PDB file of C-alpha atoms in Angstrom:
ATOM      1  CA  UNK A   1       7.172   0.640  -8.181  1.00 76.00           C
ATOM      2  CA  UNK A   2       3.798  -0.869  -6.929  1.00 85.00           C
ATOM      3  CA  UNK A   3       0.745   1.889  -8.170  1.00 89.00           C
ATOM      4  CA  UNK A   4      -3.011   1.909  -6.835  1.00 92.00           C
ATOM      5  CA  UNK A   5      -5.855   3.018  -9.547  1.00 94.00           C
ATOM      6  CA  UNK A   6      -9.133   3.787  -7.814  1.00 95.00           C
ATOM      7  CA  UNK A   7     -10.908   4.858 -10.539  1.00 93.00           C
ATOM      8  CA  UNK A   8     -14.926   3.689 -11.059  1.00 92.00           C
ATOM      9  CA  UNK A   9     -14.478   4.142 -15.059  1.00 91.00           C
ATOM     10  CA  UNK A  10     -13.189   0.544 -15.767  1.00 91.00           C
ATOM     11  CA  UNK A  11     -12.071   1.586 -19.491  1.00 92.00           C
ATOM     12  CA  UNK A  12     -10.265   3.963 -18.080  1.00 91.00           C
ATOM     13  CA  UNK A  13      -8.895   1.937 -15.322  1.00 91.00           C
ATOM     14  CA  UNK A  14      -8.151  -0.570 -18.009  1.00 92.00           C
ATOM     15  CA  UNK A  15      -6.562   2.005 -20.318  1.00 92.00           C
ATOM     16  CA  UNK A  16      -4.339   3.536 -17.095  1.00 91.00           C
ATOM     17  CA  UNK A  17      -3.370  -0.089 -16.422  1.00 92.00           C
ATOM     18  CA  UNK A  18      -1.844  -1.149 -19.360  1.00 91.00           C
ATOM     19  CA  UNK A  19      -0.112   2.150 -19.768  1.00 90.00           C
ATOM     20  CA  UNK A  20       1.672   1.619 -16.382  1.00 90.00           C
ATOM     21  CA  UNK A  21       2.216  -1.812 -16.988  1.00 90.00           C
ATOM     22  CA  UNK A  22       3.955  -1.301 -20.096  1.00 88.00           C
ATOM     23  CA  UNK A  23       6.395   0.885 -18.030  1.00 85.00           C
ATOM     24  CA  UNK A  24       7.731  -1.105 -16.106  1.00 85.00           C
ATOM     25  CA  UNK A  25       4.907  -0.802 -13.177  1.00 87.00           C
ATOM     26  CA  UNK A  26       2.957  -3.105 -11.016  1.00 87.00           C
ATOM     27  CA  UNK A  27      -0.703  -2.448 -10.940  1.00 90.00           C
ATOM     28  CA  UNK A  28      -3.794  -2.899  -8.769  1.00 91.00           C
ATOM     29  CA  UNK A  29      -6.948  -1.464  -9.770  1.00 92.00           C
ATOM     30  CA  UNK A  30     -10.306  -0.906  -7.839  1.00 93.00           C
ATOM     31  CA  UNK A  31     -13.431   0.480  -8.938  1.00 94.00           C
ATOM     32  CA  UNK A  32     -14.821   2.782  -5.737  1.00 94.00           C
ATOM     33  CA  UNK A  33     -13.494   4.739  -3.120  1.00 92.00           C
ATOM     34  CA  UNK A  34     -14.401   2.146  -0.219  1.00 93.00           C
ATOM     35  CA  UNK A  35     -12.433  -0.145  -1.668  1.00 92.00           C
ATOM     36  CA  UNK A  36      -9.625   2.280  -2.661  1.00 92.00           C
ATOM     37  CA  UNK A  37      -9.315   3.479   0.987  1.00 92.00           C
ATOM     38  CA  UNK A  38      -9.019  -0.079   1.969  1.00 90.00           C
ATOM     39  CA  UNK A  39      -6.181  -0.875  -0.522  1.00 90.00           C
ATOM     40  CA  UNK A  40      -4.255   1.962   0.180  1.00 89.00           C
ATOM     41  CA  UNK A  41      -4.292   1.117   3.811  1.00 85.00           C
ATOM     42  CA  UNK A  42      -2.677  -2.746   3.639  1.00 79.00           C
ATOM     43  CA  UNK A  43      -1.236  -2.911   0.713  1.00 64.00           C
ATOM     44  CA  UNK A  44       2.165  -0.546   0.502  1.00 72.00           C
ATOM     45  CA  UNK A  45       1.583   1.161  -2.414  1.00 83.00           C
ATOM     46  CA  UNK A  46       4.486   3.261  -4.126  1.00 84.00           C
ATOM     47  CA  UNK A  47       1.887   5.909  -5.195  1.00 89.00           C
ATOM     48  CA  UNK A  48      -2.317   6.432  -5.549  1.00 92.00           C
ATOM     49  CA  UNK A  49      -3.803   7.669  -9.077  1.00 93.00           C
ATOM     50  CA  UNK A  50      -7.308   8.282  -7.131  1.00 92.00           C
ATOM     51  CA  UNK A  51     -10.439   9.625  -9.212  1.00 91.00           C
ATOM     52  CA  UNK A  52     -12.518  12.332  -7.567  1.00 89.00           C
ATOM     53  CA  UNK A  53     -15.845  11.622  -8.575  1.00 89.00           C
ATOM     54  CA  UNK A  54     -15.764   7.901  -6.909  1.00 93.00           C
ATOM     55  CA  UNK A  55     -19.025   5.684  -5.779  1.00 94.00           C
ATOM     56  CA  UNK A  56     -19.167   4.871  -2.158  1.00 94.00           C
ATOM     57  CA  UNK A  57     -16.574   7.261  -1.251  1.00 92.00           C
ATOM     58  CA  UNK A  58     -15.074  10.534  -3.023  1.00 91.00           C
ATOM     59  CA  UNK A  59     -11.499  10.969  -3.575  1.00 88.00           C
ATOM     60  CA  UNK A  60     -11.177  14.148  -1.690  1.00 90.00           C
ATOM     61  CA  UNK A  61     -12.793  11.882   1.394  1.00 92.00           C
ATOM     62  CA  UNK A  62     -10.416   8.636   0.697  1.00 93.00           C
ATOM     63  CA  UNK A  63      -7.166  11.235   0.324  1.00 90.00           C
ATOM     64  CA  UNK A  64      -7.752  12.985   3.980  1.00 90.00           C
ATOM     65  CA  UNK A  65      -8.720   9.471   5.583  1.00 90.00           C
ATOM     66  CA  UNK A  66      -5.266   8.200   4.830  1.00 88.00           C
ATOM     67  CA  UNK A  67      -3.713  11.055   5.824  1.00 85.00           C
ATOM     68  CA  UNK A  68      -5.247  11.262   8.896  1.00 84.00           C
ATOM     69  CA  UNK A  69      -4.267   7.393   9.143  1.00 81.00           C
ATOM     70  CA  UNK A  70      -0.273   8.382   8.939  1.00 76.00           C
ATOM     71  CA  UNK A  71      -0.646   7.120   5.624  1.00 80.00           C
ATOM     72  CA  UNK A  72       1.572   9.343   3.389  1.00 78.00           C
ATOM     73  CA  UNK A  73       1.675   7.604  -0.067  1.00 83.00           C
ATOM     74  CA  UNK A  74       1.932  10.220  -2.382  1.00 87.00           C
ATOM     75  CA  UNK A  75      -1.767  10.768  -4.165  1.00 88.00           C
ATOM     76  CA  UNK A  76      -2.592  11.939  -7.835  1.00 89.00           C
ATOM     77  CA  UNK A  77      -5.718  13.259  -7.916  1.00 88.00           C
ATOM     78  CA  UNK A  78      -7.858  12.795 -11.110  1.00 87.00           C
ATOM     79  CA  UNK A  79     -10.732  14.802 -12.188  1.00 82.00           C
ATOM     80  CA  UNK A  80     -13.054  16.013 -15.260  1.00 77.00           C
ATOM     81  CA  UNK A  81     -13.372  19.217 -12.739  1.00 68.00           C
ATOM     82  CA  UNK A  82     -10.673  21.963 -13.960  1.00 64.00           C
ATOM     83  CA  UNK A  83     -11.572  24.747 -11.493  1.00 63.00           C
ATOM     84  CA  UNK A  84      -9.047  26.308  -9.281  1.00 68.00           C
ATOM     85  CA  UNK A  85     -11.696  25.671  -5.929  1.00 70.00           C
ATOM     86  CA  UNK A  86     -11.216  22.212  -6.823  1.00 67.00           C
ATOM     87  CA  UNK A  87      -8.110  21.715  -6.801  1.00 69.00           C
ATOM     88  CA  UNK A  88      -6.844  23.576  -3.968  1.00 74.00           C
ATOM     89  CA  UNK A  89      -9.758  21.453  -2.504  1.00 74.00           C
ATOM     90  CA  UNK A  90      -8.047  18.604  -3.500  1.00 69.00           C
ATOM     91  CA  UNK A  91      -4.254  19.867  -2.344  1.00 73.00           C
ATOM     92  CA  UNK A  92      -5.841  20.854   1.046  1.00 75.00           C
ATOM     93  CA  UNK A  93      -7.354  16.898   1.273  1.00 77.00           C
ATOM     94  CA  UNK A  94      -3.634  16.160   1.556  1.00 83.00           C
ATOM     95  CA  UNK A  95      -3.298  15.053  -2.336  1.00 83.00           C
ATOM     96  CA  UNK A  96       0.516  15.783  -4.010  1.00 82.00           C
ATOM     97  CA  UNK A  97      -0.465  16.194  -7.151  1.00 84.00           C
ATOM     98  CA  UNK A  98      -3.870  16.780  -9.685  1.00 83.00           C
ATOM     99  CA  UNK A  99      -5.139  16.259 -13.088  1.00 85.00           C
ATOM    100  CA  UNK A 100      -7.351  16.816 -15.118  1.00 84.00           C
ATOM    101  CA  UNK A 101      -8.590  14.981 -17.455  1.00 83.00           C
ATOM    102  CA  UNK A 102      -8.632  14.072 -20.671  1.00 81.00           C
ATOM    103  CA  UNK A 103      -4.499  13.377 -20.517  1.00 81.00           C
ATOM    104  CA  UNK A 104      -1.997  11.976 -22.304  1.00 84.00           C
ATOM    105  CA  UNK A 105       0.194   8.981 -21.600  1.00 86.00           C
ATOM    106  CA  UNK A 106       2.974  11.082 -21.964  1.00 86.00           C
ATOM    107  CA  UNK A 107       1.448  13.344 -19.583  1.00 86.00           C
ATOM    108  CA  UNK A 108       0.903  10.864 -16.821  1.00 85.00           C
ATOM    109  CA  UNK A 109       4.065   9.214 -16.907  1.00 87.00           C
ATOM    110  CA  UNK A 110       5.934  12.857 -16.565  1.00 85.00           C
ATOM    111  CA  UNK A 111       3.541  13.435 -13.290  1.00 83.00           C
ATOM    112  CA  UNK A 112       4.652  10.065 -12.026  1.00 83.00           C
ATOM    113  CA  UNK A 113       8.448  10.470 -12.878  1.00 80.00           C
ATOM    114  CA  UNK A 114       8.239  14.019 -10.977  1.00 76.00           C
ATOM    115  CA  UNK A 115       6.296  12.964  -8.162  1.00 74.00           C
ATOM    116  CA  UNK A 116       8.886  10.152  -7.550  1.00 68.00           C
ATOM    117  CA  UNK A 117      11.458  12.562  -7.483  1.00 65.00           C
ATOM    118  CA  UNK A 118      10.185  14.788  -5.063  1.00 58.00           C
ATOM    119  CA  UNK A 119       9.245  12.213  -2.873  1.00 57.00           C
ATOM    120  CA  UNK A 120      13.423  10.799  -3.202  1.00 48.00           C
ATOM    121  CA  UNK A 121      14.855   7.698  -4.056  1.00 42.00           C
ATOM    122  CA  UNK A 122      15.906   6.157  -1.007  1.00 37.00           C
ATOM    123  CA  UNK A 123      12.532   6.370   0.484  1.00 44.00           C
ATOM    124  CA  UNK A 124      11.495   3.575  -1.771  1.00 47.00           C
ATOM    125  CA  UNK A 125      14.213   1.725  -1.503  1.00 69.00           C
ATOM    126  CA  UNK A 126      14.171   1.163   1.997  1.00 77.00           C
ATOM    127  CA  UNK A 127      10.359   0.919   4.684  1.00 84.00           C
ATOM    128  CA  UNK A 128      11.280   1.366   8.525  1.00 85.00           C
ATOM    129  CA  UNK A 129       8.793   0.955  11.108  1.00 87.00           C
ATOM    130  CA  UNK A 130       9.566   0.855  14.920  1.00 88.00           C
ATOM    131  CA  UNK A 131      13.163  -0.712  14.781  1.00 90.00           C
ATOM    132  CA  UNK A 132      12.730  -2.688  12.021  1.00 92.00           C
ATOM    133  CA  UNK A 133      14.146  -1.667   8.707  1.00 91.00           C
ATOM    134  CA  UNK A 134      13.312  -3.515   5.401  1.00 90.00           C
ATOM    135  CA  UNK A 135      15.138  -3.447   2.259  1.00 86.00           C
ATOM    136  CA  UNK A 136      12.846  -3.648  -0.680  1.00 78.00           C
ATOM    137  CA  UNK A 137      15.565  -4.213  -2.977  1.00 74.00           C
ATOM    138  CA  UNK A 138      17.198  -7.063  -1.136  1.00 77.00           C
ATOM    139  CA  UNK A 139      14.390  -8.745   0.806  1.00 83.00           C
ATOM    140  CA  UNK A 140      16.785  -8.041   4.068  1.00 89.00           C
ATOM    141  CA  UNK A 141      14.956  -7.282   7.549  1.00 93.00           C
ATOM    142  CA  UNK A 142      16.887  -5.383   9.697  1.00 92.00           C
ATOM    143  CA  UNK A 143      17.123  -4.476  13.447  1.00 92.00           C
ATOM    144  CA  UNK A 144      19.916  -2.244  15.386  1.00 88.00           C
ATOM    145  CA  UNK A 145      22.896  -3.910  12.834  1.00 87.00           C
ATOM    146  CA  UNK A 146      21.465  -7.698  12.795  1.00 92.00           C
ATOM    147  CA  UNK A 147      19.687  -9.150   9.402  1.00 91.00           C
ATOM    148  CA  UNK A 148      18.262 -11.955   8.015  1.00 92.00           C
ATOM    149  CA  UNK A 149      17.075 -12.331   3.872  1.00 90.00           C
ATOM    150  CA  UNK A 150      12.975 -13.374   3.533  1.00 87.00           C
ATOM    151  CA  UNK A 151      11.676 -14.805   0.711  1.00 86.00           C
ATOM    152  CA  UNK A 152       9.910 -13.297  -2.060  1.00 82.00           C
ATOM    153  CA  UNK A 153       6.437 -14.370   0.173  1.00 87.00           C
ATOM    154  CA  UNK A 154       7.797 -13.612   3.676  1.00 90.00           C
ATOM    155  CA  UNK A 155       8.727  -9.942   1.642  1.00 88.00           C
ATOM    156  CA  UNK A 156       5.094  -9.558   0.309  1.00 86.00           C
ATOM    157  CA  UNK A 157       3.681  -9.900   3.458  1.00 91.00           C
ATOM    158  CA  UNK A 158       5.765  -8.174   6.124  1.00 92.00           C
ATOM    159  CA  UNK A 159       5.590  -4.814   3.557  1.00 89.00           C
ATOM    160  CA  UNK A 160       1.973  -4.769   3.968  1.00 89.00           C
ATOM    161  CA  UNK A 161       2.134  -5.113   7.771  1.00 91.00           C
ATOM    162  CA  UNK A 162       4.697  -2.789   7.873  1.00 90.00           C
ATOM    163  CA  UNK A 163       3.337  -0.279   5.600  1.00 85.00           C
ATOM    164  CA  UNK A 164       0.385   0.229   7.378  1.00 85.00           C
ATOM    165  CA  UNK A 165       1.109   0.080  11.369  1.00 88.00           C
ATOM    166  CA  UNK A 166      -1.427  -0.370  13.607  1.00 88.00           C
ATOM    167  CA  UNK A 167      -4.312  -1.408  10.926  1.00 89.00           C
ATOM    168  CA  UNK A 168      -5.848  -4.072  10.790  1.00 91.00           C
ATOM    169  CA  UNK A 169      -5.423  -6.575   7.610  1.00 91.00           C
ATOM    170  CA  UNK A 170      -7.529  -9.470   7.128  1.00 91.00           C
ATOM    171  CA  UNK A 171      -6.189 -12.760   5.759  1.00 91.00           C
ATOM    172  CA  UNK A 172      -7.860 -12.421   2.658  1.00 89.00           C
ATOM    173  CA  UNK A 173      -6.444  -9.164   1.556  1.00 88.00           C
ATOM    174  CA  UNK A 174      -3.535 -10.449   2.468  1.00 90.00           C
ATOM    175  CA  UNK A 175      -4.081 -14.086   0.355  1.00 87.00           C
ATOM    176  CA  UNK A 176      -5.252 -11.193  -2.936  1.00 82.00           C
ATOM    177  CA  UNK A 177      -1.989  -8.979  -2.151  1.00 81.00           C
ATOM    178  CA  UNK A 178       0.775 -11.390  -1.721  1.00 81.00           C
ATOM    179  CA  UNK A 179      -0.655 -14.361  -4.111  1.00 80.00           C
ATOM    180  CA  UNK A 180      -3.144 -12.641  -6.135  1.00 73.00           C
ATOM    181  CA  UNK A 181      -7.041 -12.952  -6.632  1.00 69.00           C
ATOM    182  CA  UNK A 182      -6.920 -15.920  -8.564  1.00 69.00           C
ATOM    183  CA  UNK A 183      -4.914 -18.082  -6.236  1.00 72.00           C
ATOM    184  CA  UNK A 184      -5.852 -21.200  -4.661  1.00 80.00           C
ATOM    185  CA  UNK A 185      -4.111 -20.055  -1.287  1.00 82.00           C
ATOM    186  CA  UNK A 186      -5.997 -20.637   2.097  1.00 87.00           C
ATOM    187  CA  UNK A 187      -5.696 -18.988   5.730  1.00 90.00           C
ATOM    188  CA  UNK A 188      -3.062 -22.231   6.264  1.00 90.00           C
ATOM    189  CA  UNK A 189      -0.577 -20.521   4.006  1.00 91.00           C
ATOM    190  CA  UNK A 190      -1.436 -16.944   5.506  1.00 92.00           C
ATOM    191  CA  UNK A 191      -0.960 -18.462   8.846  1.00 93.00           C
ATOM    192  CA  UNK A 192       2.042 -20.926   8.306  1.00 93.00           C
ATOM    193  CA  UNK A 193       4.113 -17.489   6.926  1.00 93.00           C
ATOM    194  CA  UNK A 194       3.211 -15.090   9.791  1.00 94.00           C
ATOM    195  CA  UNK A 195       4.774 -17.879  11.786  1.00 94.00           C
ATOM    196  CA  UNK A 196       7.770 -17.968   9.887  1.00 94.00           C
ATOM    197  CA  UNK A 197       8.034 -13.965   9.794  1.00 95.00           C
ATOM    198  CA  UNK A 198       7.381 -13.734  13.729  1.00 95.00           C
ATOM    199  CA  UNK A 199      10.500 -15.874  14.131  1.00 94.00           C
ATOM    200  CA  UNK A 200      12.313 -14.035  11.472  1.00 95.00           C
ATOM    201  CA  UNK A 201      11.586 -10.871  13.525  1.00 95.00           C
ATOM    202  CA  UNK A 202      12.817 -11.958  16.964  1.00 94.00           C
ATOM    203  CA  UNK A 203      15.457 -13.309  15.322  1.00 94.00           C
ATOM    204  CA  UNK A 204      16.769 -10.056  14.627  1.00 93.00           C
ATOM    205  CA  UNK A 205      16.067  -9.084  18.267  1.00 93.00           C
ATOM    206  CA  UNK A 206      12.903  -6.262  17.568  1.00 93.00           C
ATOM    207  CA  UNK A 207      10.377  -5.643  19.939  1.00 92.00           C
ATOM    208  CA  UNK A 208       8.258  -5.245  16.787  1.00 93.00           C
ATOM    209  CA  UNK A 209       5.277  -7.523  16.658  1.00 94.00           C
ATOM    210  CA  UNK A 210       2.813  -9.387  14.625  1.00 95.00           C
ATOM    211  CA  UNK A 211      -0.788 -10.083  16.448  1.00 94.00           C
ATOM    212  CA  UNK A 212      -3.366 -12.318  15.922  1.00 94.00           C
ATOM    213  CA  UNK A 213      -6.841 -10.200  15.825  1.00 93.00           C
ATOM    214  CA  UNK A 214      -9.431 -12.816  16.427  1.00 89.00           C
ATOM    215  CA  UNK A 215     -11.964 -12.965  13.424  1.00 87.00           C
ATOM    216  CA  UNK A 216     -10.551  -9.924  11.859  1.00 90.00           C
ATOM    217  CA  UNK A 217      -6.755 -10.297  10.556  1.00 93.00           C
ATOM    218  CA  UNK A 218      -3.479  -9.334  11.918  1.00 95.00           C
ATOM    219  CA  UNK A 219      -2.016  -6.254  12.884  1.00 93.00           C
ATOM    220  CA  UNK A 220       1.746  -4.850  12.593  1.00 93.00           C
ATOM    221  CA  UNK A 221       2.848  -3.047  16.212  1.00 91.00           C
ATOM    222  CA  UNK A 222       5.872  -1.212  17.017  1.00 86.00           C
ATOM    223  CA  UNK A 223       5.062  -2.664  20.903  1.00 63.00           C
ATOM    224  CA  UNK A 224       2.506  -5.060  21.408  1.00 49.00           C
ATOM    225  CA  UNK A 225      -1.137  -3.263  22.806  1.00 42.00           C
ATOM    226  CA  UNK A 226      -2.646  -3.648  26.414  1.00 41.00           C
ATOM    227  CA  UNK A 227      -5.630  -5.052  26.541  1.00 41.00           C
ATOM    228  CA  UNK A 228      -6.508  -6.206  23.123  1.00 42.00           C
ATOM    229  CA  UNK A 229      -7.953 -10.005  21.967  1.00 44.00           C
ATOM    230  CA  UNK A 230      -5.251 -11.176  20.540  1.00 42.00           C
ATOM    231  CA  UNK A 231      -4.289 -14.928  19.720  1.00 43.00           C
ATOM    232  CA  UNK A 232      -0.203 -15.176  19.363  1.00 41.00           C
ATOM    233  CA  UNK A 233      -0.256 -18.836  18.212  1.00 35.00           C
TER     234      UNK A 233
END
């Protein structure tokens, strides 16, 4: 499973990190609530530990902006702020679950293990979006019975299209997602593998598209829009 921290505390963050990490987990971390929203958007997260108390943006604010966005990634809310009004404030922002801290590890990792259960195991098994289905077990993208296998790359960067339909993701998030912060990649490499996942997807026969947003990214569509600048080269 692929967790977001937003959390502005970076020992904290640090400390939540390594706990995750040493279950098992892959981890992103970001420090504000900006940033968080923008992470949770693109990136295809499994689940959100977000902080309340958050520079830029609060967590109550970042938690009803993504579900207003369709975004329905299931949230943990994380406060110093034990008051009932607070936390059906954070429930009502759309949030699954809260706590309060100070916590245990032991007490995290049971809130994780219960909020994947609720949420089911075959809905992270599998990410459908228009008539595409893809397998995140197998790397397989799907459409109406026909399949073709991506690589680990072509993977990386079709779930954050497809995990976030309709927004728009720039090349660099994309270049921090799918090769990390610290690689050398360049908009070539973002470029050359949308063209090999556009031919991957009418392969399959989908009427699912990627576009081109001119200065601004790319943008996953279940039918392609009227009337916006887009480059399909």
């Amino acid at each position: 499973m692929h967790v977001l921290i937003v959390e502005d505390d970076e020992s904290l963050a640090a400390a939540l990190e390594k706990i995750l990490k040493d279950n098992g987990y892959d981890v992103d971390k970001v420090h504000d609530g900006e940033s968080g929203l923008n992470y949770a958007l693109a990136g295809g997260y499994d689940v959100v530990i977000l902080d309340v108390m958050l520079p830029k943006m609060d967590g109550f604010t970042v938690t009803s902006e993504l579900r207003r966005q369709q975004i329905n990634t299931p949230i943990i809310l994380l406060t110093a702020r034990d008051s009932t009004a607070d936390k059906i404030a954070g429930l009502d922002s759309g949030a699954d679950d809260y706590m309060t801290k100070p916590f245990s590890p032991a007490e995290l990792m049971a809130h994780l293990r219960a909020l994947t259960r609720r949420q089911g195991e075959v809905q992270f098994e599998l990410l459908n979006c228009g008539d595409l289905q893809l397998s995140l077990e197998s790397y397989d993208l799907s459409c109406r019975g026909k399949s073709i296998r991506l690589s680990f790359k072509e993977f990386s960067i079709l779930k954050i299209l497809m995990s976030s339909p309709g927004a728009v993701i720039s090349k660099d998030t994309l270049i921090d997602k799918a090769w990390g912060v610290t690689s050398s990649a360049g908009d070539n490499n973002v470029e050359a593998y949308i063209s090999f996942l556009r031919k991957k997807i009418a392969h399959v026969g989908s009427q699912c598209k990627i576009e081109t947003i001119r200065k601004a990214g790319y943008r996953f569509v279940v039918a392609p829009a009227e009337g916006a600048n887009v480059d399909v080269a």
